[in-house]
């Protein structure tokens, strides 16, 4: 998610940034646990694959017998050379898919690259490093501003990306890996997803000003991004997989669904905590939540997980019986500033012959696992108030009413 508001050149602030780091969160980072790696013939000291896991002590023999691992990541943004380099440093698979001691799959929850060429290079590199790669499109993947007129609109580019996935052997439909069913879900956001009280104490720039999608994407005339039509269109793309989804559910003991966009507003910090308080209007879909709930409707405790991306906030929490995970690579500048992101612990291993039951520490999901959400409270958090004051000049307060 990339607002293009004019932001301060000072590297400590960006509209999507969150709470400043603290010593407590540095301690949390060191507590993360990962799946131990299996040996790879072509690995080198510079290769990355859950780097923290590689440094772990040897595992008991029972753990070494595991055969299926699933890693997750979102928001690769490999148009940035540093991010493409991170992909290339992942360990290359030894032999054909499934020929090693186990089976490693990667789930990519959208926003791979802005151009089709970088997208194809990235996916080809990932296919060389994992036995299976799954993908759903994100908003950046469908931008047209650097495609040189190659596509009529973003729908034509979507078709081109899915064709590239087919050629490269990247899965964009449901599939069973071992005992795990993996189900990609297409989605797009809509403004009405936001059900919480707006922040009216300051004048917030419009969505069209803040969000590049309104300019970098082009849609057919009957699909506008200012209503629910686009979100509904993307949701209906999943209907063609209904039969395949039912087959996967029959064969699987556990299910992992994934999307790029956010399925529930509770998976984003409250507006008063955000440098751009209107962010929830361009992040999620009610259609998405209803669809994934229908898929997970009969799941037993601990057997349902949904992976998402887009907001670049690391997240791991259980809501109404489903575990929600976001593990973004994000932008290089964000990794330099934040403590709950970065290339050192990604891709995140969420499944190893069963979902890892431990919830991994992340600043915001940790906060909401311990603190009640207060959507009616619109008083800006101190760091947000300071941001508006420092980088937008003296605050210009909008007229307040009793209803806010």
Short mmCIF file of C-alpha atoms in Angstrom, two decimals:
data_model
loop_
_atom_site.label_atom_id
_atom_site.label_comp_id
_atom_site.label_asym_id
_atom_site.label_seq_id
_atom_site.Cartn_x
_atom_site.Cartn_y
_atom_site.Cartn_z
CA UNK A 1 0.00 0.00 0.00
CA UNK A 2 1.68 3.23 -1.12
CA UNK A 3 0.24 6.66 -0.43
CA UNK A 4 1.86 9.30 -2.62
CA UNK A 5 1.22 12.22 -0.35
CA UNK A 6 4.16 14.58 -0.02
CA UNK A 7 5.93 13.23 3.03
CA UNK A 8 8.82 14.53 5.03
CA UNK A 9 12.30 13.72 3.71
CA UNK A 10 13.13 12.79 7.30
CA UNK A 11 13.56 8.98 7.20
CA UNK A 12 11.80 8.37 10.51
CA UNK A 13 8.28 9.03 9.26
CA UNK A 14 6.07 7.56 6.57
CA UNK A 15 2.29 7.46 6.34
CA UNK A 16 2.16 3.74 6.91
CA UNK A 17 4.56 3.68 9.81
CA UNK A 18 3.35 2.67 13.24
CA UNK A 19 4.43 3.03 16.83
CA UNK A 20 8.11 3.94 17.31
CA UNK A 21 10.30 1.01 18.40
CA UNK A 22 10.93 0.25 22.04
CA UNK A 23 13.39 -1.99 23.92
CA UNK A 24 10.46 -4.27 24.78
CA UNK A 25 9.77 -4.95 21.11
CA UNK A 26 13.44 -5.62 20.43
CA UNK A 27 13.23 -8.37 23.04
CA UNK A 28 10.11 -9.74 21.36
CA UNK A 29 11.89 -10.00 18.05
CA UNK A 30 14.51 -12.30 19.51
CA UNK A 31 11.79 -14.67 20.76
CA UNK A 32 10.51 -15.62 17.31
CA UNK A 33 10.73 -19.29 16.46
CA UNK A 34 11.07 -20.79 13.04
CA UNK A 35 10.99 -24.13 11.29
CA UNK A 36 14.47 -25.66 11.17
CA UNK A 37 15.84 -25.85 7.62
CA UNK A 38 16.61 -29.05 5.82
CA UNK A 39 20.00 -29.30 4.07
CA UNK A 40 20.22 -28.13 0.45
CA UNK A 41 23.04 -29.20 -1.78
CA UNK A 42 23.38 -25.84 -3.49
CA UNK A 43 23.11 -23.65 -0.40
CA UNK A 44 25.87 -21.14 0.28
CA UNK A 45 26.75 -19.14 3.40
CA UNK A 46 25.15 -16.09 1.79
CA UNK A 47 21.89 -17.88 1.10
CA UNK A 48 18.83 -17.05 3.17
CA UNK A 49 16.00 -19.37 4.18
CA UNK A 50 14.57 -18.44 7.53
CA UNK A 51 18.00 -17.21 8.53
CA UNK A 52 17.14 -17.28 12.21
CA UNK A 53 16.23 -20.96 11.85
CA UNK A 54 19.55 -21.77 10.23
CA UNK A 55 21.31 -20.66 13.37
CA UNK A 56 19.15 -22.84 15.60
CA UNK A 57 20.53 -25.80 17.49
CA UNK A 58 20.20 -29.24 15.83
CA UNK A 59 16.68 -30.64 16.13
CA UNK A 60 15.77 -34.07 17.51
CA UNK A 61 15.35 -36.91 15.04
CA UNK A 62 11.55 -36.76 15.18
CA UNK A 63 11.60 -33.13 14.01
CA UNK A 64 13.96 -33.94 11.15
CA UNK A 65 11.43 -36.38 9.70
CA UNK A 66 8.99 -33.63 8.71
CA UNK A 67 8.16 -33.64 5.01
CA UNK A 68 6.04 -30.55 4.30
CA UNK A 69 6.82 -26.94 5.12
CA UNK A 70 4.92 -23.86 4.02
CA UNK A 71 6.48 -20.40 4.15
CA UNK A 72 4.57 -17.17 3.73
CA UNK A 73 5.51 -13.66 2.61
CA UNK A 74 3.80 -10.65 1.09
CA UNK A 75 4.70 -7.32 -0.49
CA UNK A 76 7.99 -8.30 -2.07
CA UNK A 77 8.18 -5.09 -4.16
CA UNK A 78 11.13 -6.35 -6.17
CA UNK A 79 11.27 -3.19 -8.28
CA UNK A 80 13.56 -2.15 -5.43
CA UNK A 81 17.00 -3.69 -6.15
CA UNK A 82 17.50 -4.50 -2.45
CA UNK A 83 14.31 -6.57 -2.44
CA UNK A 84 15.21 -8.42 -5.62
CA UNK A 85 18.58 -9.19 -4.10
CA UNK A 86 16.83 -10.63 -1.04
CA UNK A 87 14.91 -13.02 -3.32
CA UNK A 88 18.07 -14.08 -5.13
CA UNK A 89 19.83 -14.83 -1.85
CA UNK A 90 17.25 -17.44 -0.85
CA UNK A 91 18.63 -20.97 -1.06
CA UNK A 92 18.18 -22.64 -4.45
CA UNK A 93 16.31 -25.95 -4.43
CA UNK A 94 18.43 -29.02 -5.08
CA UNK A 95 16.94 -31.20 -7.86
CA UNK A 96 13.43 -31.24 -9.31
CA UNK A 97 10.35 -30.37 -7.17
CA UNK A 98 9.82 -32.90 -4.40
CA UNK A 99 13.13 -34.68 -5.02
CA UNK A 100 14.71 -33.61 -1.73
CA UNK A 101 14.14 -34.75 1.83
CA UNK A 102 10.89 -32.83 2.08
CA UNK A 103 8.58 -30.46 0.25
CA UNK A 104 8.81 -26.69 0.67
CA UNK A 105 6.04 -24.40 -0.58
CA UNK A 106 5.92 -20.60 -0.61
CA UNK A 107 2.74 -18.53 -0.40
CA UNK A 108 3.14 -15.03 -1.91
CA UNK A 109 0.28 -12.75 -0.85
CA UNK A 110 0.55 -10.17 -3.61
CA UNK A 111 2.51 -7.04 -4.56
CA UNK A 112 5.42 -8.81 -6.19
CA UNK A 113 6.48 -6.08 -8.63
CA UNK A 114 5.12 -3.10 -10.50
CA UNK A 115 6.21 -4.26 -13.97
CA UNK A 116 5.38 -7.53 -15.69
CA UNK A 117 9.05 -8.16 -16.50
CA UNK A 118 10.17 -7.82 -12.87
CA UNK A 119 7.22 -9.94 -11.83
CA UNK A 120 8.29 -12.76 -14.16
CA UNK A 121 11.93 -12.55 -13.05
CA UNK A 122 10.88 -12.69 -9.41
CA UNK A 123 8.55 -15.65 -9.84
CA UNK A 124 11.11 -17.54 -11.90
CA UNK A 125 13.66 -17.04 -9.12
CA UNK A 126 11.19 -18.23 -6.48
CA UNK A 127 10.27 -21.33 -8.49
CA UNK A 128 13.96 -22.26 -8.52
CA UNK A 129 13.98 -22.07 -4.72
CA UNK A 130 10.74 -23.75 -3.69
CA UNK A 131 8.96 -26.95 -4.68
CA UNK A 132 5.73 -25.00 -5.13
CA UNK A 133 4.86 -21.29 -5.24
CA UNK A 134 1.35 -19.88 -4.77
CA UNK A 135 0.30 -16.35 -5.72
CA UNK A 136 -2.59 -13.88 -5.69
CA UNK A 137 -2.35 -10.41 -7.28
CA UNK A 138 -1.92 -7.22 -5.30
CA UNK A 139 -2.63 -3.65 -6.30
CA UNK A 140 0.99 -2.82 -7.24
CA UNK A 141 1.07 -5.83 -9.56
CA UNK A 142 -1.71 -4.22 -11.62
CA UNK A 143 -0.21 -0.74 -11.94
CA UNK A 144 0.34 0.44 -15.54
CA UNK A 145 2.46 3.55 -15.18
CA UNK A 146 5.74 1.81 -16.12
CA UNK A 147 4.42 -0.65 -18.69
CA UNK A 148 4.87 1.70 -21.67
CA UNK A 149 1.34 1.23 -22.99
CA UNK A 150 1.67 -2.55 -23.18
CA UNK A 151 -1.80 -3.11 -21.70
CA UNK A 152 -5.16 -1.51 -22.41
CA UNK A 153 -6.15 -1.66 -18.75
CA UNK A 154 -5.30 -3.40 -15.49
CA UNK A 155 -7.60 -6.33 -16.32
CA UNK A 156 -5.51 -7.10 -19.39
CA UNK A 157 -2.39 -6.97 -17.24
CA UNK A 158 -4.02 -9.31 -14.70
CA UNK A 159 -4.54 -11.83 -17.49
CA UNK A 160 -0.90 -11.44 -18.55
CA UNK A 161 0.34 -12.06 -14.99
CA UNK A 162 -1.82 -15.16 -14.59
CA UNK A 163 -0.55 -16.44 -17.96
CA UNK A 164 3.04 -15.87 -16.78
CA UNK A 165 2.28 -17.84 -13.62
CA UNK A 166 0.93 -20.71 -15.70
CA UNK A 167 4.07 -20.75 -17.84
CA UNK A 168 6.36 -20.68 -14.78
CA UNK A 169 4.45 -23.31 -12.81
CA UNK A 170 3.18 -20.88 -10.16
CA UNK A 171 -0.14 -21.93 -8.62
CA UNK A 172 -2.99 -19.41 -8.68
CA UNK A 173 -5.70 -21.93 -7.82
CA UNK A 174 -6.46 -24.36 -4.97
CA UNK A 175 -4.11 -27.28 -4.35
CA UNK A 176 -3.35 -29.81 -1.62
CA UNK A 177 0.23 -30.09 -0.32
CA UNK A 178 0.54 -33.08 1.97
CA UNK A 179 -2.33 -32.72 4.46
CA UNK A 180 -2.66 -28.97 3.89
CA UNK A 181 -5.07 -27.35 1.47
CA UNK A 182 -3.83 -24.03 0.08
CA UNK A 183 -6.50 -21.77 -1.45
CA UNK A 184 -5.70 -18.41 -3.12
CA UNK A 185 -8.49 -15.82 -2.96
CA UNK A 186 -8.75 -12.92 -5.39
CA UNK A 187 -9.90 -9.64 -3.82
CA UNK A 188 -9.94 -5.85 -4.06
CA UNK A 189 -10.80 -3.19 -1.50
CA UNK A 190 -13.89 -1.00 -1.18
CA UNK A 191 -14.48 2.14 0.90
CA UNK A 192 -17.47 0.73 2.76
CA UNK A 193 -15.15 -1.85 4.34
CA UNK A 194 -14.34 0.91 6.82
CA UNK A 195 -16.99 0.81 9.56
CA UNK A 196 -15.16 2.75 12.25
CA UNK A 197 -15.49 6.39 13.24
CA UNK A 198 -13.47 8.85 11.16
CA UNK A 199 -10.84 11.16 12.60
CA UNK A 200 -12.16 14.69 12.10
CA UNK A 201 -9.80 16.63 14.35
CA UNK A 202 -7.46 17.31 11.41
CA UNK A 203 -8.01 17.67 7.70
CA UNK A 204 -6.93 14.41 6.10
CA UNK A 205 -6.01 14.38 2.39
CA UNK A 206 -8.45 12.63 0.07
CA UNK A 207 -8.05 9.00 -0.95
CA UNK A 208 -7.39 10.10 -4.53
CA UNK A 209 -4.51 12.22 -3.30
CA UNK A 210 -3.12 9.62 -0.93
CA UNK A 211 -3.46 6.38 -2.89
CA UNK A 212 -1.62 5.82 -6.17
CA UNK A 213 -4.03 3.09 -7.25
CA UNK A 214 -6.51 5.74 -8.39
CA UNK A 215 -3.97 6.88 -10.98
CA UNK A 216 -1.68 3.92 -11.62
CA UNK A 217 -4.49 1.41 -12.30
CA UNK A 218 -6.92 1.67 -15.19
CA UNK A 219 -10.24 -0.18 -15.22
CA UNK A 220 -13.04 -0.84 -17.70
CA UNK A 221 -15.69 1.89 -17.61
CA UNK A 222 -18.20 -0.30 -15.76
CA UNK A 223 -15.79 -0.99 -12.89
CA UNK A 224 -15.07 2.00 -10.72
CA UNK A 225 -12.77 1.93 -7.72
CA UNK A 226 -14.96 4.44 -5.86
CA UNK A 227 -17.70 1.90 -5.09
CA UNK A 228 -18.03 -1.84 -4.45
CA UNK A 229 -18.16 -2.92 -8.10
CA UNK A 230 -14.44 -3.67 -8.36
CA UNK A 231 -14.34 -5.56 -5.06
CA UNK A 232 -17.35 -7.63 -6.11
CA UNK A 233 -15.80 -8.37 -9.52
CA UNK A 234 -12.60 -9.70 -7.97
CA UNK A 235 -14.52 -11.72 -5.42
CA UNK A 236 -16.55 -13.39 -8.17
CA UNK A 237 -13.31 -14.46 -9.88
CA UNK A 238 -13.10 -17.05 -7.12
CA UNK A 239 -16.35 -18.72 -8.20
CA UNK A 240 -14.61 -20.64 -10.97
CA UNK A 241 -12.64 -22.48 -8.29
CA UNK A 242 -15.65 -23.57 -6.20
CA UNK A 243 -15.46 -27.22 -7.26
CA UNK A 244 -11.68 -27.31 -6.79
CA UNK A 245 -12.05 -25.75 -3.34
CA UNK A 246 -14.51 -28.44 -2.27
CA UNK A 247 -12.12 -31.15 -3.48
CA UNK A 248 -9.24 -29.57 -1.56
CA UNK A 249 -11.37 -29.37 1.59
CA UNK A 250 -12.23 -33.09 1.34
CA UNK A 251 -8.57 -34.10 1.00
CA UNK A 252 -7.07 -31.77 3.61
CA UNK A 253 -6.80 -31.89 7.38
CA UNK A 254 -5.99 -28.18 7.60
CA UNK A 255 -6.68 -25.22 5.30
CA UNK A 256 -4.65 -22.11 4.51
CA UNK A 257 -6.41 -19.40 2.53
CA UNK A 258 -4.62 -16.26 1.42
CA UNK A 259 -5.30 -12.91 -0.21
CA UNK A 260 -3.49 -9.66 -0.75
CA UNK A 261 -6.11 -7.43 0.84
CA UNK A 262 -7.29 -7.34 4.44
CA UNK A 263 -10.41 -9.37 5.37
CA UNK A 264 -11.24 -7.68 8.70
CA UNK A 265 -10.79 -4.12 9.92
CA UNK A 266 -9.54 -5.42 13.28
CA UNK A 267 -6.38 -6.50 11.42
CA UNK A 268 -5.33 -2.87 11.01
CA UNK A 269 -4.48 -0.39 13.77
CA UNK A 270 -7.17 2.10 14.76
CA UNK A 271 -7.34 5.31 12.74
CA UNK A 272 -6.02 7.44 15.57
CA UNK A 273 -2.82 5.36 15.48
CA UNK A 274 -2.16 5.89 11.75
CA UNK A 275 -0.25 8.64 9.99
CA UNK A 276 -2.97 8.42 7.32
CA UNK A 277 -6.20 7.90 9.29
CA UNK A 278 -8.27 7.09 6.19
CA UNK A 279 -6.11 4.08 5.34
CA UNK A 280 -8.88 1.55 6.26
CA UNK A 281 -10.95 2.79 3.30
CA UNK A 282 -8.42 1.37 0.82
CA UNK A 283 -7.28 -1.89 2.39
CA UNK A 284 -10.00 -4.50 2.69
CA UNK A 285 -13.09 -6.34 1.54
CA UNK A 286 -16.16 -7.65 3.35
CA UNK A 287 -16.68 -10.07 0.45
CA UNK A 288 -13.28 -11.56 1.19
CA UNK A 289 -14.07 -12.22 4.85
CA UNK A 290 -17.40 -13.83 4.00
CA UNK A 291 -15.77 -16.08 1.42
CA UNK A 292 -12.92 -17.28 3.60
CA UNK A 293 -15.34 -17.89 6.49
CA UNK A 294 -17.43 -20.08 4.20
CA UNK A 295 -14.30 -22.08 3.30
CA UNK A 296 -13.23 -22.49 6.93
CA UNK A 297 -16.76 -23.07 8.23
CA UNK A 298 -16.15 -26.59 9.56
CA UNK A 299 -12.53 -26.13 10.62
CA UNK A 300 -11.48 -27.49 13.99
CA UNK A 301 -9.49 -25.38 16.42
CA UNK A 302 -6.04 -24.64 15.05
CA UNK A 303 -6.88 -25.96 11.57
CA UNK A 304 -7.67 -22.65 9.84
CA UNK A 305 -5.26 -19.91 8.79
CA UNK A 306 -5.56 -16.91 6.49
CA UNK A 307 -2.53 -15.01 5.19
CA UNK A 308 -2.84 -11.46 3.84
CA UNK A 309 -0.68 -8.46 2.93
CA UNK A 310 -1.02 -4.87 1.69
CA UNK A 311 -0.68 -2.76 4.84
CA UNK A 312 2.92 -3.78 5.64
CA UNK A 313 2.04 -4.30 9.31
CA UNK A 314 3.33 -7.64 10.58
CA UNK A 315 0.46 -9.48 12.21
CA UNK A 316 -0.35 -12.78 13.88
CA UNK A 317 -3.58 -13.20 15.82
CA UNK A 318 -6.59 -15.49 16.16
CA UNK A 319 -10.01 -13.92 15.58
CA UNK A 320 -13.19 -15.98 15.86
CA UNK A 321 -11.34 -19.26 15.41
CA UNK A 322 -9.18 -18.32 12.40
CA UNK A 323 -5.53 -17.37 12.60
CA UNK A 324 -4.62 -14.27 10.54
CA UNK A 325 -0.99 -13.72 9.51
CA UNK A 326 0.80 -10.95 7.63
CA UNK A 327 4.54 -11.30 6.95
CA UNK A 328 5.59 -8.46 4.60
CA UNK A 329 9.03 -7.84 3.17
CA UNK A 330 7.86 -4.24 2.54
CA UNK A 331 10.05 -1.37 1.32
CA UNK A 332 13.76 -1.05 2.13
CA UNK A 333 13.14 2.25 3.95
CA UNK A 334 10.54 0.57 6.16
CA UNK A 335 12.89 -2.24 7.09
CA UNK A 336 15.49 0.29 8.17
CA UNK A 337 13.03 1.97 10.52
CA UNK A 338 10.91 -0.85 11.89
CA UNK A 339 11.62 -3.70 14.25
CA UNK A 340 8.81 -6.06 13.21
CA UNK A 341 9.76 -6.46 9.60
CA UNK A 342 12.79 -7.08 7.46
CA UNK A 343 14.58 -9.66 5.42
CA UNK A 344 16.27 -11.49 8.30
CA UNK A 345 13.28 -13.59 9.46
CA UNK A 346 11.35 -13.98 6.20
CA UNK A 347 9.85 -15.93 4.61
CA UNK A 348 7.95 -16.96 7.72
CA UNK A 349 7.40 -20.70 8.25
CA UNK A 350 3.76 -21.06 9.30
CA UNK A 351 3.37 -24.80 8.68
CA UNK A 352 5.58 -27.82 9.28
CA UNK A 353 3.49 -30.98 8.98
CA UNK A 354 0.89 -28.91 10.83
CA UNK A 355 0.44 -25.27 11.71
CA UNK A 356 2.96 -23.90 14.16
CA UNK A 357 0.73 -23.23 17.23
CA UNK A 358 2.91 -20.44 18.56
CA UNK A 359 1.73 -16.91 17.75
CA UNK A 360 4.80 -14.95 16.72
CA UNK A 361 5.46 -11.52 18.24
CA UNK A 362 4.50 -8.49 16.13
CA UNK A 363 4.02 -5.01 17.52
CA UNK A 364 0.44 -4.34 16.50
CA UNK A 365 -1.13 -7.76 16.86
CA UNK A 366 0.63 -8.06 20.24
CA UNK A 367 -0.89 -4.73 21.23
CA UNK A 368 -4.42 -5.79 20.29
CA UNK A 369 -4.00 -9.23 21.82
CA UNK A 370 -3.59 -7.39 25.13
CA UNK A 371 -5.62 -4.19 24.68
CA UNK A 372 -9.22 -3.59 23.73
CA UNK A 373 -9.86 -1.87 20.41
CA UNK A 374 -11.44 1.58 20.85
CA UNK A 375 -12.77 2.66 17.44
CA UNK A 376 -14.91 5.41 19.01
CA UNK A 377 -11.77 7.10 20.34
CA UNK A 378 -10.56 9.47 17.62
CA UNK A 379 -8.02 11.42 19.65
CA UNK A 380 -4.78 11.21 17.70
CA UNK A 381 -2.01 9.12 19.21
CA UNK A 382 0.87 11.34 20.37
CA UNK A 383 3.21 10.30 17.56
CA UNK A 384 0.49 10.96 14.94
CA UNK A 385 -0.36 14.37 16.42
CA UNK A 386 3.34 15.22 16.41
CA UNK A 387 3.62 14.11 12.78
CA UNK A 388 0.74 16.31 11.63
CA UNK A 389 2.12 19.25 13.57
CA UNK A 390 5.71 18.89 12.39
CA UNK A 391 5.26 17.97 8.72
CA UNK A 392 2.02 19.70 7.81
CA UNK A 393 2.67 22.89 9.77
CA UNK A 394 0.41 24.08 12.58
CA UNK A 395 -2.60 21.71 12.73
CA UNK A 396 -5.67 22.93 10.90
CA UNK A 397 -8.53 21.50 12.89
CA UNK A 398 -11.75 20.61 11.20
CA UNK A 399 -15.04 21.63 12.78
CA UNK A 400 -16.05 19.09 15.39
CA UNK A 401 -19.60 18.01 16.05
CA UNK A 402 -20.93 16.01 18.96
CA UNK A 403 -21.04 12.93 16.72
CA UNK A 404 -17.43 13.47 15.63
#
